[in-house]
Each structure stands twice: as structure tokens, then as C-alpha cells.
PDB file of C-alpha atoms in Angstrom:
ATOM      1  CA  MET C   1       0.000   0.000   0.000  1.00 60.00           C
ATOM      2  CA  ILE C   2       1.436   3.359  -0.961  1.00 66.00           C
ATOM      3  CA  ALA C   3       1.368   6.032   1.671  1.00 63.00           C
ATOM      4  CA  PRO C   4       0.936   9.725   1.032  1.00 58.00           C
ATOM      5  CA  ALA C   5       3.374  12.165   2.560  1.00 57.00           C
ATOM      6  CA  PRO C   6       2.610  13.411   6.074  1.00 55.00           C
ATOM      7  CA  LYS C   7      -0.305  15.853   6.244  1.00 51.00           C
ATOM      8  CA  SER C   8      -1.505  14.495   2.892  1.00 44.00           C
ATOM      9  CA  GLU C   9      -4.922  16.154   3.183  1.00 49.00           C
ATOM     10  CA  GLU C  10      -3.158  19.511   3.069  1.00 71.00           C
ATOM     11  CA  ASN C  11      -0.334  18.496   0.742  1.00 93.00           C
ATOM     12  CA  ILE C  12      -1.190  19.940  -2.666  1.00 96.00           C
ATOM     13  CA  LEU C  13       0.461  17.824  -5.344  1.00 97.00           C
ATOM     14  CA  CYS C  14      -1.025  19.590  -8.382  1.00 97.00           C
ATOM     15  CA  ARG C  15      -0.882  23.310  -7.744  1.00 96.00           C
ATOM     16  CA  CYS C  16      -2.644  24.310 -10.970  1.00 95.00           C
ATOM     17  CA  LEU C  17      -5.778  22.348 -10.184  1.00 96.00           C
ATOM     18  CA  LYS C  18      -5.401  22.227  -6.383  1.00 96.00           C
ATOM     19  CA  VAL C  19      -5.404  18.425  -6.180  1.00 97.00           C
ATOM     20  CA  THR C  20      -4.010  16.880  -3.018  1.00 96.00           C
ATOM     21  CA  GLU C  21      -1.558  14.024  -2.898  1.00 96.00           C
ATOM     22  CA  SER C  22      -4.131  11.939  -1.039  1.00 95.00           C
ATOM     23  CA  ARG C  23      -6.583  12.394  -3.916  1.00 96.00           C
ATOM     24  CA  VAL C  24      -3.943  11.197  -6.400  1.00 97.00           C
ATOM     25  CA  VAL C  25      -3.228   8.152  -4.207  1.00 96.00           C
ATOM     26  CA  GLU C  26      -6.966   7.499  -4.120  1.00 96.00           C
ATOM     27  CA  ALA C  27      -7.089   7.637  -7.937  1.00 96.00           C
ATOM     28  CA  ILE C  28      -4.259   5.108  -8.122  1.00 96.00           C
ATOM     29  CA  VAL C  29      -5.695   2.729  -5.536  1.00 94.00           C
ATOM     30  CA  ARG C  30      -9.460   3.047  -5.908  1.00 94.00           C
ATOM     31  CA  ASP C  31      -9.697   3.905  -9.604  1.00 94.00           C
ATOM     32  CA  SER C  32      -6.762   1.675 -10.660  1.00 93.00           C
ATOM     33  CA  ALA C  33      -4.948   4.535 -12.403  1.00 95.00           C
ATOM     34  CA  SER C  34      -1.691   3.214 -13.806  1.00 94.00           C
ATOM     35  CA  THR C  35      -0.492   6.159 -15.917  1.00 96.00           C
ATOM     36  CA  VAL C  36      -0.347   9.926 -15.536  1.00 97.00           C
ATOM     37  CA  ARG C  37      -3.171  10.171 -18.078  1.00 97.00           C
ATOM     38  CA  ASP C  38      -5.278   7.780 -15.987  1.00 97.00           C
ATOM     39  CA  VAL C  39      -4.686  10.015 -12.960  1.00 97.00           C
ATOM     40  CA  GLN C  40      -5.710  13.053 -15.022  1.00 97.00           C
ATOM     41  CA  ARG C  41      -8.948  11.337 -16.030  1.00 97.00           C
ATOM     42  CA  SER C  42      -9.695  10.309 -12.476  1.00 97.00           C
ATOM     43  CA  CYS C  43      -8.911  13.460 -10.504  1.00 97.00           C
ATOM     44  CA  GLU C  44      -7.560  16.012 -13.020  1.00 97.00           C
ATOM     45  CA  ALA C  45      -4.114  16.209 -11.378  1.00 97.00           C
ATOM     46  CA  GLY C  46      -1.419  16.791 -13.974  1.00 96.00           C
ATOM     47  CA  GLY C  47      -3.725  18.482 -16.454  1.00 95.00           C
ATOM     48  CA  GLY C  48      -2.204  21.936 -16.077  1.00 94.00           C
ATOM     49  CA  CYS C  49       1.440  22.919 -16.366  1.00 95.00           C
ATOM     50  CA  MET C  50       2.713  19.319 -15.943  1.00 95.00           C
ATOM     51  CA  ALA C  51       5.151  20.235 -13.152  1.00 96.00           C
ATOM     52  CA  CYS C  52       3.605  17.542 -10.940  1.00 97.00           C
ATOM     53  CA  HIS C  53       4.036  14.712 -13.456  1.00 98.00           C
ATOM     54  CA  ARG C  54       7.306  13.565 -11.856  1.00 97.00           C
ATOM     55  CA  ARG C  55       5.641  13.226  -8.435  1.00 97.00           C
ATOM     56  CA  ILE C  56       2.609  11.457  -9.945  1.00 98.00           C
ATOM     57  CA  ARG C  57       4.921   8.976 -11.687  1.00 97.00           C
ATOM     58  CA  ALA C  58       6.756   8.397  -8.387  1.00 97.00           C
ATOM     59  CA  LEU C  59       3.446   7.539  -6.711  1.00 97.00           C
ATOM     60  CA  LEU C  60       2.557   5.236  -9.601  1.00 96.00           C
ATOM     61  CA  GLU C  61       5.926   3.473  -9.274  1.00 95.00           C
ATOM     62  CA  ALA C  62       5.425   3.094  -5.522  1.00 94.00           C
ATOM     63  CA  ALA C  63       2.057   1.474  -6.214  1.00 92.00           C
ATOM     64  CA  CYS C  64       3.716  -0.936  -8.646  1.00 89.00           C
ATOM     65  CA  GLU C  65       6.362  -1.863  -6.111  1.00 89.00           C
ATOM     66  CA  SER C  66       3.821  -2.408  -3.355  1.00 86.00           C
ATOM     67  CA  ALA C  67       1.814  -4.634  -5.713  1.00 82.00           C
ATOM     68  CA  GLY C  68       4.925  -6.730  -6.360  1.00 79.00           C
ATOM     69  CA  CYS C  69       5.187  -5.818 -10.023  1.00 74.00           C
ATOM     70  CA  ASP C  70       8.383  -6.136 -11.982  1.00 60.00           C
ATOM     71  CA  ALA C  71       8.693  -2.449 -12.859  1.00 52.00           C
ATOM     72  CA  ALA C  72      11.665  -3.082 -15.131  1.00 52.00           C
ATOM     73  CA  SER C  73       9.606  -5.233 -17.467  1.00 51.00           C
ATOM     74  CA  GLN C  74       6.622  -2.857 -17.268  1.00 51.00           C
ATOM     75  CA  SER C  75       4.416  -5.948 -17.426  1.00 52.00           C
ATOM     76  CA  CYS C  76       1.890  -4.642 -14.940  1.00 60.00           C
ATOM     77  CA  CYS C  77       3.058  -1.080 -14.484  1.00 63.00           C
ATOM     78  CA  PRO C  78       3.297   0.941 -17.687  1.00 54.00           C
ATOM     79  CA  ALA C  79       4.163   4.067 -15.726  1.00 51.00           C
ATOM     80  CA  ALA C  80       7.383   2.603 -14.336  1.00 46.00           C
ATOM     81  CA  GLY C  81       9.415   3.238 -17.449  1.00 45.00           C
ATOM     82  CA  MET C  82       8.202   6.814 -17.792  1.00 47.00           C
ATOM     83  CA  ALA C  83      10.063   8.306 -14.797  1.00 39.00           C
TER      84      ALA C  83
END
């Protein structure tokens, strides 16, 4: 299970659209988002200036690792190779 940073409810990950890190984690876990585009569709994070894409990809990679995926092969985690 990936864990948001401390104070995640207040931790804005996407400043353009004011989306919190906890909302992005929710999109990854609950909505099965596996790419930045999936996250954008689910909660709109990353749809502005794209400065948060690196952090979104890091959360996606953490989700892959916690699921036991082989991130190098990208077999179950297409976002892993996009970092």
C-alpha cells in the first residue's frame, strides 16, 4: 500500500488544479490509475502545467512496487518506465 506524505490532506500535489496528494493516491488505488493520463482522467491532477508529473509517476511506481510488479519489465506497471 502506498502512503501519502505526512499531512496528505493539506499536501497539494497539483498546484494548478489544487489536487491533493491523497486524492492522487486514491485515484491510483481506488480507480486503478496506472499512468499519468489515468490520474488526469480520475482526478484532473497533472492536467495543467505538468510540473507535478514527476511526483505522480513516483506515486505510480510506488504502487507498482507495493503490488509486487516487476517495474523493469513494465508488465503490470506501464508508468514505471516513464520516470
